[in-house]
Tab-separated table of C-alpha atoms in Angstrom:
chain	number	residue	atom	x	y	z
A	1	UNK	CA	13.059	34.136	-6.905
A	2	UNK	CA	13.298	30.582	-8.723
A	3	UNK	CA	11.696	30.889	-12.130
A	4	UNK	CA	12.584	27.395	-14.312
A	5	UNK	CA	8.928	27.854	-15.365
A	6	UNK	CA	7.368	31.407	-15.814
A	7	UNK	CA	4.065	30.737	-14.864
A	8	UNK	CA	1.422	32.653	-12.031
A	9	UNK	CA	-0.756	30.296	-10.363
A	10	UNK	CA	-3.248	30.893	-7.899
A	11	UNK	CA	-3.199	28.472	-4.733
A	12	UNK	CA	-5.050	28.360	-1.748
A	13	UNK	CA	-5.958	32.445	-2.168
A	14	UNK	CA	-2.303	32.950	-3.157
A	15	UNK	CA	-0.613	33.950	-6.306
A	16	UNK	CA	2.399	31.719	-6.917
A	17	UNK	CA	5.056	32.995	-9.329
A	18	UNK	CA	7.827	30.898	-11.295
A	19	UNK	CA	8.325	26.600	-10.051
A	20	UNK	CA	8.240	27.077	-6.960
A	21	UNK	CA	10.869	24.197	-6.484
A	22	UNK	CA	10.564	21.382	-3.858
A	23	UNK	CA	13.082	22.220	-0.941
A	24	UNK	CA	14.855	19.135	0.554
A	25	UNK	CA	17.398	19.366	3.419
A	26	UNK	CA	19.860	17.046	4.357
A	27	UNK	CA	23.062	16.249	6.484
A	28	UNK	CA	25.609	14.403	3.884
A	29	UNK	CA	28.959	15.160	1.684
A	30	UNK	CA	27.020	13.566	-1.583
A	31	UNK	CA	23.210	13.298	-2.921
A	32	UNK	CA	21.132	11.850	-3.169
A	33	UNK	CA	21.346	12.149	1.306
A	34	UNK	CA	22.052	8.430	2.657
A	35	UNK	CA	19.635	6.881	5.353
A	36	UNK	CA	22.977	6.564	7.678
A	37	UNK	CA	23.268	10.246	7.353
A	38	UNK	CA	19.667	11.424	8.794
A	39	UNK	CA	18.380	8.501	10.309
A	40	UNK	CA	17.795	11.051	13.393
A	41	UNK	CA	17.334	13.718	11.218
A	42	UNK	CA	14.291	15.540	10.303
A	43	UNK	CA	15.266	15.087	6.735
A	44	UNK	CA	16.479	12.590	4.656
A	45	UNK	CA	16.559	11.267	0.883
A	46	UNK	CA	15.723	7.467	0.201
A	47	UNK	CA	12.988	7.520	-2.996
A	48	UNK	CA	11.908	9.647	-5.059
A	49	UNK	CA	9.371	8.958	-8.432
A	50	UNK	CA	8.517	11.322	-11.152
A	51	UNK	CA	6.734	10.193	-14.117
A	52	UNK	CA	5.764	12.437	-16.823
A	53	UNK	CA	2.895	12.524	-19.437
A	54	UNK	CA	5.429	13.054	-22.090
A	55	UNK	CA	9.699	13.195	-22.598
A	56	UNK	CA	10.645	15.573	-20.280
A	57	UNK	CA	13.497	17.187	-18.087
A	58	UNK	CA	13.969	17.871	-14.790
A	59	UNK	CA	16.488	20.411	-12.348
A	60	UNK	CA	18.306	19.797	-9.700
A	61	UNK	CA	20.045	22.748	-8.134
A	62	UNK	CA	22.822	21.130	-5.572
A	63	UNK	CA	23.343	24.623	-3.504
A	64	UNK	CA	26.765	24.352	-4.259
A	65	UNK	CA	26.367	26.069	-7.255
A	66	UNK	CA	26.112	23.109	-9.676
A	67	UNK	CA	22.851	23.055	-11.384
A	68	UNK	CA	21.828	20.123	-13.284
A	69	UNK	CA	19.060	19.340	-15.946
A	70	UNK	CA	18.398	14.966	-16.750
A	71	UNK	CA	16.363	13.782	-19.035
A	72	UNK	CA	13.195	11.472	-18.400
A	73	UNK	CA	14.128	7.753	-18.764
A	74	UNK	CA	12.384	4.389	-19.353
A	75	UNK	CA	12.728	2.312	-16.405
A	76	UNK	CA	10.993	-1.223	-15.539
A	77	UNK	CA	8.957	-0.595	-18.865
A	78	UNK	CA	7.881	2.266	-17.515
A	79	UNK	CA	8.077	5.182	-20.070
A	80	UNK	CA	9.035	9.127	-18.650
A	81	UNK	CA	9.894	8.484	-15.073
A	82	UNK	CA	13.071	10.351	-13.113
A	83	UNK	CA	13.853	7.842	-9.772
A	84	UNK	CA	15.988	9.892	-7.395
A	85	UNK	CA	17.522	6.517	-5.275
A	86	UNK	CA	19.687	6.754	-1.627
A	87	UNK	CA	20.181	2.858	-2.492
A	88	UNK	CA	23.619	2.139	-4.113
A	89	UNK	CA	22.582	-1.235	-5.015
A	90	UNK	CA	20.020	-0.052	-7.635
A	91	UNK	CA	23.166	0.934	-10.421
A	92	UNK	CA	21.203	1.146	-13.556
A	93	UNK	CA	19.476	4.291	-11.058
A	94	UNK	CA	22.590	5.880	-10.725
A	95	UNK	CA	23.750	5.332	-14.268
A	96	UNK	CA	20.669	7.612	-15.069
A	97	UNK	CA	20.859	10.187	-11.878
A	98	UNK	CA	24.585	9.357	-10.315
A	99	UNK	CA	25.564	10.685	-7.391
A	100	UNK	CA	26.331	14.119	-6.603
A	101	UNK	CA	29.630	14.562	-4.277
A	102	UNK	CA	30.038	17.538	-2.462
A	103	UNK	CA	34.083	19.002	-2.753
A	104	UNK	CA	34.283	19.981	0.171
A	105	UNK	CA	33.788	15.765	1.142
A	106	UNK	CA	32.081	17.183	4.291
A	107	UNK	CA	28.657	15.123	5.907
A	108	UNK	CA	27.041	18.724	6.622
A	109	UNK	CA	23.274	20.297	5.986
A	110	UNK	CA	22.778	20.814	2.493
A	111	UNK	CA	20.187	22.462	0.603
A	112	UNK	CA	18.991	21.266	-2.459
A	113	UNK	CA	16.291	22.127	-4.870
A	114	UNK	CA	14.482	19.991	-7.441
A	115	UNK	CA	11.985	21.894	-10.406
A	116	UNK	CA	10.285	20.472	-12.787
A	117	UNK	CA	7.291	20.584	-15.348
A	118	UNK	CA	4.318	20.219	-13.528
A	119	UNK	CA	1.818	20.546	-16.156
A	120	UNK	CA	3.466	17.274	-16.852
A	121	UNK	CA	3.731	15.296	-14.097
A	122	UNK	CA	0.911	12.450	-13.854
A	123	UNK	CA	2.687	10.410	-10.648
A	124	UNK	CA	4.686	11.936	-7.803
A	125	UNK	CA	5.814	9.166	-5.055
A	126	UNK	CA	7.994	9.663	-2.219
A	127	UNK	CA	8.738	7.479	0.994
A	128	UNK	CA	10.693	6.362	3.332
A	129	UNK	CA	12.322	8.969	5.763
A	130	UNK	CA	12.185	11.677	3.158
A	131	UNK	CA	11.511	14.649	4.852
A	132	UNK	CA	11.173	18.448	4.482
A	133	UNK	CA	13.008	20.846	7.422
A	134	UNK	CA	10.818	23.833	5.188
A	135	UNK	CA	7.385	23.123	6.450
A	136	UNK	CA	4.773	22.699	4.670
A	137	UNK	CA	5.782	21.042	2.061
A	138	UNK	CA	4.878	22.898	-1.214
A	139	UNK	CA	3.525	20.806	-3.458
A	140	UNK	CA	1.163	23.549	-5.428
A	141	UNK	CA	-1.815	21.378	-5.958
A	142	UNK	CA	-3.019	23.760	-8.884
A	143	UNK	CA	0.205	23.577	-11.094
A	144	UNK	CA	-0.569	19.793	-11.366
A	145	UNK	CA	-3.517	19.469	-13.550
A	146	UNK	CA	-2.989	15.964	-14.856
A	147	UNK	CA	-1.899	14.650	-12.017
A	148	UNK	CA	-2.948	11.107	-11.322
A	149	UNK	CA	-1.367	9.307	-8.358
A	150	UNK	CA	0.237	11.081	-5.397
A	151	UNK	CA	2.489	9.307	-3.219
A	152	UNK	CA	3.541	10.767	0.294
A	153	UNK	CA	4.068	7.361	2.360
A	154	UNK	CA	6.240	6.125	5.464
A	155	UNK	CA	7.445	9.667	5.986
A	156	UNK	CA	7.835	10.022	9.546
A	157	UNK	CA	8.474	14.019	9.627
A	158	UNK	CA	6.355	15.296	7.278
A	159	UNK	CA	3.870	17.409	9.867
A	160	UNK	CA	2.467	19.939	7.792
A	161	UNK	CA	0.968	19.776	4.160
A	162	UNK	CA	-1.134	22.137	2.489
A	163	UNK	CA	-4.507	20.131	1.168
A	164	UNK	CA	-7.229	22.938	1.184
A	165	UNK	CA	-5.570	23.834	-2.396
A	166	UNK	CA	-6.110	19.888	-3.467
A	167	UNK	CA	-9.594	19.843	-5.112
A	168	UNK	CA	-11.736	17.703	-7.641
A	169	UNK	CA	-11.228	21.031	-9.510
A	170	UNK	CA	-7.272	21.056	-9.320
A	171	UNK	CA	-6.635	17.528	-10.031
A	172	UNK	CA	-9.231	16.184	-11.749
A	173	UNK	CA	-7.580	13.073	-12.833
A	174	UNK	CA	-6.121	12.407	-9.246
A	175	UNK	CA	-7.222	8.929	-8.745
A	176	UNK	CA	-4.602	7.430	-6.609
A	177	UNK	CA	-4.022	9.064	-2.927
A	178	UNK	CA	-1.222	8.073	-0.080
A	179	UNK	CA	-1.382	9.811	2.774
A	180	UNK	CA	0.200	7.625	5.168
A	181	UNK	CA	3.102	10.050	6.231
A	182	UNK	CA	2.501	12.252	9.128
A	183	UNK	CA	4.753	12.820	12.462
A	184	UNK	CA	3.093	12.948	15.532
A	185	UNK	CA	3.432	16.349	15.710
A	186	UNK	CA	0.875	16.794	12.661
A	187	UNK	CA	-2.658	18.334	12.998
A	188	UNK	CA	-3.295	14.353	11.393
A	189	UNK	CA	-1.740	12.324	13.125
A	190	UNK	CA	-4.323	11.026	14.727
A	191	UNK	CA	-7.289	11.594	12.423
A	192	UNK	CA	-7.929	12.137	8.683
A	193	UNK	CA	-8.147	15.494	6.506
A	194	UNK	CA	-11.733	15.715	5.660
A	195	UNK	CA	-10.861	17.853	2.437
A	196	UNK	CA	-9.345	14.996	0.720
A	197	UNK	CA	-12.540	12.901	0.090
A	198	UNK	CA	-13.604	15.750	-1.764
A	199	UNK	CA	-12.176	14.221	-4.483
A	200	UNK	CA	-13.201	11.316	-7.100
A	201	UNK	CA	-10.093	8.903	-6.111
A	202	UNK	CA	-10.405	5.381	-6.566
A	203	UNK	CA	-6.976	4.319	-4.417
A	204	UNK	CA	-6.891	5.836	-1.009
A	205	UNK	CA	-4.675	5.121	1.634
A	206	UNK	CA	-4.711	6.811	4.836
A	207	UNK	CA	-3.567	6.455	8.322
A	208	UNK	CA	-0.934	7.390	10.802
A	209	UNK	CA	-0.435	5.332	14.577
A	210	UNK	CA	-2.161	8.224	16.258
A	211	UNK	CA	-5.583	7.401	15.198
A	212	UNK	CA	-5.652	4.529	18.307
A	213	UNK	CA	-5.512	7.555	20.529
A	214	UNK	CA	-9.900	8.676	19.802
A	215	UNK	CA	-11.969	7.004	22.122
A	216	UNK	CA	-14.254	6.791	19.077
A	217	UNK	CA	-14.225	5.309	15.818
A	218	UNK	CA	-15.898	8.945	14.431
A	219	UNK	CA	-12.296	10.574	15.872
A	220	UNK	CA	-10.552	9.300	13.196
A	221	UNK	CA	-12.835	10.878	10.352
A	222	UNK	CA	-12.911	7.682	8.441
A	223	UNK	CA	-16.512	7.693	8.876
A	224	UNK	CA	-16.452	11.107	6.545
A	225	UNK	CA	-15.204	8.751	3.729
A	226	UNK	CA	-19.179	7.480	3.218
A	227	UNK	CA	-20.040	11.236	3.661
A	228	UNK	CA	-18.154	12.836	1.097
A	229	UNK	CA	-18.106	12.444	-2.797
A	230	UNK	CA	-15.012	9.611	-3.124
A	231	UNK	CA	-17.352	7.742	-1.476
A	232	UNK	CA	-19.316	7.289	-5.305
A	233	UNK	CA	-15.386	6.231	-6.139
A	234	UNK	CA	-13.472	4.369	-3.935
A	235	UNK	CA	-12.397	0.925	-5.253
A	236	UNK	CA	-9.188	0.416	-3.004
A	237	UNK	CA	-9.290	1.564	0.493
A	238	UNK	CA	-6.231	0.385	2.932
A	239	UNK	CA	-5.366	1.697	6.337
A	240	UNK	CA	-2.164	1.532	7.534
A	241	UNK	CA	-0.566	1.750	10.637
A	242	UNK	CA	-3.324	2.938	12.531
A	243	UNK	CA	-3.803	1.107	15.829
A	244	UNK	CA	-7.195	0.212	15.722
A	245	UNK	CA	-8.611	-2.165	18.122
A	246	UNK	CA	-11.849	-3.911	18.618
A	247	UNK	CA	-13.436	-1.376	20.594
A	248	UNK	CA	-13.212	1.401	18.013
A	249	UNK	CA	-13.830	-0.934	14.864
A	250	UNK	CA	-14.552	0.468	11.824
A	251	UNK	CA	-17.516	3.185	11.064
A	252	UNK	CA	-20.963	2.079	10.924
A	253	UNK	CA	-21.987	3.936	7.981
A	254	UNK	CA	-19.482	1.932	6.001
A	255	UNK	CA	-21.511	-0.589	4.264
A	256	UNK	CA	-22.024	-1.319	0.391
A	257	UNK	CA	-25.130	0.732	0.072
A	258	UNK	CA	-23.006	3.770	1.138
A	259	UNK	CA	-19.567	2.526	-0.785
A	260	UNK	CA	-20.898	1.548	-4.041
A	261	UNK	CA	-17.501	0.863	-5.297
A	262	UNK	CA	-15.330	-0.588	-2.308
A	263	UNK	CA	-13.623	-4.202	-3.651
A	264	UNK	CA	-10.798	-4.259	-1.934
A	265	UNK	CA	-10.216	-3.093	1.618
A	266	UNK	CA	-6.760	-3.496	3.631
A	267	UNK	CA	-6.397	-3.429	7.148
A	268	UNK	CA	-2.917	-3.142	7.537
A	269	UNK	CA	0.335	-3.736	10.291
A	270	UNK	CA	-0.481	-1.398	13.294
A	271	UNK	CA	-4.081	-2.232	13.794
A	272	UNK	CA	-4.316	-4.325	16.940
A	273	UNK	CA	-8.107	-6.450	16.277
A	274	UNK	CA	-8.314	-9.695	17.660
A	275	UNK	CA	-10.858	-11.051	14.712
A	276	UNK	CA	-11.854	-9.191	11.319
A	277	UNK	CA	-14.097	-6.490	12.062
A	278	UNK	CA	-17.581	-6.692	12.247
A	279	UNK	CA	-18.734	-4.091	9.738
A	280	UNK	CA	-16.888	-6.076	7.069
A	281	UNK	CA	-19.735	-8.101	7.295
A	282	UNK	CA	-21.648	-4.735	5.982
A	283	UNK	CA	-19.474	-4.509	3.035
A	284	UNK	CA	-21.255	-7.514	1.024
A	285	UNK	CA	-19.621	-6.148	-2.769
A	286	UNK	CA	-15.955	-7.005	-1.065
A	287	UNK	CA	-13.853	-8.924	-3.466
A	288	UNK	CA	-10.691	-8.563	-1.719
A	289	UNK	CA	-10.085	-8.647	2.370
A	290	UNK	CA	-6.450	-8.145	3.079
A	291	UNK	CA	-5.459	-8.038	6.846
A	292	UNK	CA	-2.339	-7.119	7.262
A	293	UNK	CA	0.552	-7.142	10.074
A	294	UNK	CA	-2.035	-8.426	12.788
A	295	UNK	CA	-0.423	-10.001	15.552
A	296	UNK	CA	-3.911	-10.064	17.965
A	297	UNK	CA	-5.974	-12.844	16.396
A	298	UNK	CA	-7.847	-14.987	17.907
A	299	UNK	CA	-10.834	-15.847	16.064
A	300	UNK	CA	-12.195	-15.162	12.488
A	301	UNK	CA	-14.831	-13.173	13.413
A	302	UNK	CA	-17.799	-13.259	10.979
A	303	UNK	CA	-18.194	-12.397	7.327
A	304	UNK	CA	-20.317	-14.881	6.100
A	305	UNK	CA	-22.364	-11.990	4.168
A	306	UNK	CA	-19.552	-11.760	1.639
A	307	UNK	CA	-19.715	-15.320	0.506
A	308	UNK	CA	-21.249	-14.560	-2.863
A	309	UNK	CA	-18.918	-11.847	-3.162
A	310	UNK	CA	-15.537	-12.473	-1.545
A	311	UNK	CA	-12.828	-13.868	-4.387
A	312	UNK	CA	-9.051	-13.556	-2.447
A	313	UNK	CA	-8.615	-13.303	0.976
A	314	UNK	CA	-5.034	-12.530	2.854
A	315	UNK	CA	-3.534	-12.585	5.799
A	316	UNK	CA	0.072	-10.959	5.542
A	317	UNK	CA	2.778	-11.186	8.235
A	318	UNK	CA	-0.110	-12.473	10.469
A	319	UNK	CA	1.685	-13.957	12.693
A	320	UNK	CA	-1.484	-15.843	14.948
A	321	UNK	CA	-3.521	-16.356	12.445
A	322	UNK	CA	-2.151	-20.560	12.153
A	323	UNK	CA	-3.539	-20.570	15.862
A	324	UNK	CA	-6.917	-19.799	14.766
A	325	UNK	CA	-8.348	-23.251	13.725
A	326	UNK	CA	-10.082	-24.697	10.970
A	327	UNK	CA	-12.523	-21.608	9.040
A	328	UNK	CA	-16.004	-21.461	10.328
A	329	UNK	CA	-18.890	-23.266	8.916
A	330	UNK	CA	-20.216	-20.309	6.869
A	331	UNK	CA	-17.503	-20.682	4.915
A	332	UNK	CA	-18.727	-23.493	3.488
A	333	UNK	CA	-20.928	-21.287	1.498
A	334	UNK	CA	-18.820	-19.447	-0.020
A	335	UNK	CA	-18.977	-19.268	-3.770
A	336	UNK	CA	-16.433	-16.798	-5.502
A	337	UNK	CA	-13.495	-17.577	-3.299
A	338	UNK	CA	-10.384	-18.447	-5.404
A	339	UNK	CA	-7.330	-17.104	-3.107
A	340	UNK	CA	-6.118	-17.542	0.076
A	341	UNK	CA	-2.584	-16.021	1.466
A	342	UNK	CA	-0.510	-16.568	4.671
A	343	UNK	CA	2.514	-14.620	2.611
A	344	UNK	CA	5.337	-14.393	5.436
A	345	UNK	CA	2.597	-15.539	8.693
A	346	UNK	CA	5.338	-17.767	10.161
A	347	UNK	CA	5.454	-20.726	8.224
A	348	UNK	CA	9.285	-20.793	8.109
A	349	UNK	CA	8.878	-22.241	11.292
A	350	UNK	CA	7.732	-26.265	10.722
A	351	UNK	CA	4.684	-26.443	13.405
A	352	UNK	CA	3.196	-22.892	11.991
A	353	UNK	CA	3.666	-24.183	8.118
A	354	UNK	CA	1.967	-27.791	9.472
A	355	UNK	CA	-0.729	-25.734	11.315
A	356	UNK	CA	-1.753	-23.598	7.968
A	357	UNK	CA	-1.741	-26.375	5.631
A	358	UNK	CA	-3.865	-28.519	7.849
A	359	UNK	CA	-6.565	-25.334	7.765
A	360	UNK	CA	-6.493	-25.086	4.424
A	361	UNK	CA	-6.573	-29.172	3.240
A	362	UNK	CA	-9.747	-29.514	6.108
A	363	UNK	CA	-11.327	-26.470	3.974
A	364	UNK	CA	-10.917	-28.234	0.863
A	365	UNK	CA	-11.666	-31.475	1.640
A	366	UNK	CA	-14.787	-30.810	3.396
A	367	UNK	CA	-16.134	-28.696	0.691
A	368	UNK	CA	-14.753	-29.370	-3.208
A	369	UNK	CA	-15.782	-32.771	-5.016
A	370	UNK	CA	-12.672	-35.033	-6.121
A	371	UNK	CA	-13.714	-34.642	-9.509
A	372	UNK	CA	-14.794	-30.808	-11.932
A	373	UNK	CA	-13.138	-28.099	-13.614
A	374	UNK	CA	-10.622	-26.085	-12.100
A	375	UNK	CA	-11.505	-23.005	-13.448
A	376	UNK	CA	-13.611	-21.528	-10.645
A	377	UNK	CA	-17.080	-22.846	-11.293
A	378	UNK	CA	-16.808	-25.358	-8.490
A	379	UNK	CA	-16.224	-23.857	-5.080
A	380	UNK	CA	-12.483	-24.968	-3.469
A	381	UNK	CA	-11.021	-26.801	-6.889
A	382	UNK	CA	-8.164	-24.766	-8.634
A	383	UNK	CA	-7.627	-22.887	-5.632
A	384	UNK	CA	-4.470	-20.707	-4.373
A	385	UNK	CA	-2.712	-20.971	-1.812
A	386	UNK	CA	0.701	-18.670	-0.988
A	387	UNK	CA	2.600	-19.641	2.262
A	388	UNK	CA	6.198	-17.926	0.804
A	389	UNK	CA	7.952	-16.020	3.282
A	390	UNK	CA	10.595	-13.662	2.319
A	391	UNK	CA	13.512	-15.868	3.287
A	392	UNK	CA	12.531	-18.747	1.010
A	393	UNK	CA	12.411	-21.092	3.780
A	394	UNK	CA	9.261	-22.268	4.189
A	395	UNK	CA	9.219	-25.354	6.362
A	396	UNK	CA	7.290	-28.072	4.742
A	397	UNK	CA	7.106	-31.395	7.263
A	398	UNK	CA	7.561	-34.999	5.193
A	399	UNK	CA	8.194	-35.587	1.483
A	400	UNK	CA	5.821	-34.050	-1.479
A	401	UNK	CA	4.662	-36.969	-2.649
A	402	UNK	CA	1.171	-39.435	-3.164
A	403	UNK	CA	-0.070	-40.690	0.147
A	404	UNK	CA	-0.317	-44.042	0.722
A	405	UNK	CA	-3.627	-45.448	-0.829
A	406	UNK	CA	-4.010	-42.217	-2.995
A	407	UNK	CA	-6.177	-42.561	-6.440
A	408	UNK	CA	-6.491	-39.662	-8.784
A	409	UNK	CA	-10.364	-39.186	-8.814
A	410	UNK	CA	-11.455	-41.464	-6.097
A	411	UNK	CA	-9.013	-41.472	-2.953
A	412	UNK	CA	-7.236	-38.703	-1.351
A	413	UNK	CA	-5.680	-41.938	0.930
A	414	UNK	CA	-4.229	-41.615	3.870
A	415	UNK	CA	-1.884	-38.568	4.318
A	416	UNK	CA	0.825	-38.974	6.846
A	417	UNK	CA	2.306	-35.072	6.819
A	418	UNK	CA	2.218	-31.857	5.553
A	419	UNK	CA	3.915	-32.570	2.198
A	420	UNK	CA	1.343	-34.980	1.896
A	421	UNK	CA	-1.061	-33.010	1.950
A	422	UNK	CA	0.364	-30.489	-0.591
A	423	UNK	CA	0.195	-33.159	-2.992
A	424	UNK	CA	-3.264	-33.523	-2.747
A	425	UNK	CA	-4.282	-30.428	-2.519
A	426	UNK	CA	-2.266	-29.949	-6.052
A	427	UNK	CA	-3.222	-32.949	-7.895
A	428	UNK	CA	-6.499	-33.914	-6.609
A	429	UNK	CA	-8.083	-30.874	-6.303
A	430	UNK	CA	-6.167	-28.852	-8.825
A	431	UNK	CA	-4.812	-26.192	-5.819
A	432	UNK	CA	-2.105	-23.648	-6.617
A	433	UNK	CA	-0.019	-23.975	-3.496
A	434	UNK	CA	3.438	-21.509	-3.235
A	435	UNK	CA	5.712	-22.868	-1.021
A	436	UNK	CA	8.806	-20.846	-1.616
């Protein structure tokens, strides 16, 4: 029996003795496991995040024999964390957790075992093809009573976890929730554990690509979300990889009367709607609308009710949004709206980057005087605008420079091409625009 802590905690009608440790399996000769080593493996190592409330240590038994205890470090300014890393090019990582290697240099299973203080631990985060070959994955929800954010994301084989233990009662300060992890052979992959919006979160994501599979939208159990207690909570809501369509939508009980709190929502790569979803129109206290990944545009669709409310709108790695056209009229009403974002929609690509820019210099121009303050109390000046793509090559057409006939106050002249247009948008109407 492993007993780094001597503690007896009750769980889910069970009595728990000792840590407990997390069990991770993995095929390599070193660890942290490399991706190349379990790519087709039900188990794998890539990241790992513990941060602590306090200085503290934490175990790693190898199952070679070696047993290690580290120390809690400061890392990006961020006080008490341990960062177990697969990526080599991260060195100040290893410096603080370096590699194990094996002596027997063989790329076989390994066991390993990691225990820690979890009266402690306020942030646990893992993702990215770490798995567990010991289902379910025991994280004891009652030995982490300060816990505040609780990571499981973009793990692909995680197919059973224990949540009837995870309660308003055992984590009282959870407010931060990622459940975006489970295999397809999961009881969720294709719809949401109800028990979780028990709690008073504020950050929930949630979703898995078998929720396209319900022939309704109430399949999926988001609809529980405006049911349940988070509901009095929820500021950040984002679905992820879902596959949602037009014909499910979104719940129809999901409306700002029901989720006093909803600002942001994030509708993200996986979901396959051809315009923003209707009942985003219900959600009137929006301040941020993110969609994300959608390839299926081809309109807007209509959320004219947010216009007093709505202050940053994105579209990331949309790829058809630039085909959409000039906004619709109602946005001409807007009020709050200070952001816009085509972050990595195409625009390394000249005719995509023209496209965008001419959307965005029509919505200006039609709308913002030549002349007031920048600083958000006149609708469309001191705007921004981010069309960077992560290769840095956005493809601006012409020169960045005054158009011909161009008067600072009086004449936007006569723009001949997209750099043009930048400039204008810049100095005449005071426009962030990120170009990199």
């Amino acid at each position: 029996m492993d007993t780094y802590n001597s503690k007896i905690i009750p769980d889910r009608g069970k009595i728990f003795i000792g840590a407990q440790p997390l069990v991770l399996k993995g095929v390599g000769s070193k660890f942290p496991f490399t991706t190349s080593n379990n790519s087709s493996l039900p188990y794998a190592v890539n990241a790992m995040n513990f941060r602590f409330s306090v200085p503290d240590t934490i175990t790693i038994d190898y199952g070679d024999g070696t047993v290690t205890t580290f120390n809690t470090f400061t890392y990006a300014s961020v006080a008490n964390v341990f960062i177990i890393s697969a990526n080599l090019y991260y060195t100040d990582l290893q410096a603080q957790h370096p590699v194990h290697n094996y002596a027997d240099g063989l790329s076989i299973e390994r066991t390993v075992k990691i225990s820690y203080n979890r009266s402690n631990l306020i942030r646990y985060y893992q993702s990215a093809n770490i798995g567990f070959s010991v289902q379910p994955f025991n994280f004891i929800w009652a030995a982490h009573p300060a816990l505040q954010e609780f990571y499981l994301s973009a793990m692909s084989f995680v197919t059973t976890l224990n949540l009837d233990g995870l309660t308003a009662n055992s984590c009282p300060f959870l407010k931060v929730l990622d459940l975006t992890c489970f295999a397809s052979a999961s009881e969720w992959y294709n719809h949401a554990p109800v028990s979780v919006f028990n709690i008073p979160a504020e950050n929930l994501w949630i979703g898995s690509p078998g929720y396209s599979s319900n022939t309704t939208i109430n399949g999926t159990n988001l609809h529980e979300i405006a049911n349940y207690p988070i509901k009095n909570y929820l500021v950040n809501l984002r679905l992820t990889s879902m596959g949602l369509t037009d014909t499910l939508g979104l719940p129809s009980n999901w409306t700002s009367t029901n989720l006093p709190a909803l600002r942001l929502l994030q509708i993200s790569a996986g979901n396959a709607y051809t315009s923003i979803p209707a009942q985003v129109n219900s959600l009137t206290l929006l301040t941020q609308l993110i969609m994300s990944g959608s390839t299926a545009l081809t309109a807007y669709g209509n959320i004219s009710a947010l216009k007093d409310s709505l202050v940053t709108l994105d579209w990331q790695s949309s790829t058809t949004v630039y085909s959409l056209g000039n906004y619709p009229s109602y946005f001409d009403t807007f009020t709050k709206l200070r952001s816009i974002s085509y972050a990595n929609c195409g625009q390394s690509t000249q005719s995509v980057c023209t496209a965008i820019v001419d959307i965005l210099y029509n919505l200006v121009t039609r709308n913002a005087p030549l002349t007031g303050a920048n600083n958000g109390t006149v609708p469309y000046r001191g705007m921004t605008f981010n069309l960077t793509v992560s290769t840095g090559t956005t493809a601006v057409n012409g020169t960045i420079q005054a158009p011909t006939g161009f008067v600072l106050g009086s004449s936007n002249g006569s723009p001949a091409n997209t750099g043009e247009k930048i400039y204008i948008l810049r100095n005449q109407y005071g426009a962030t625009v990120l170009i990199t």
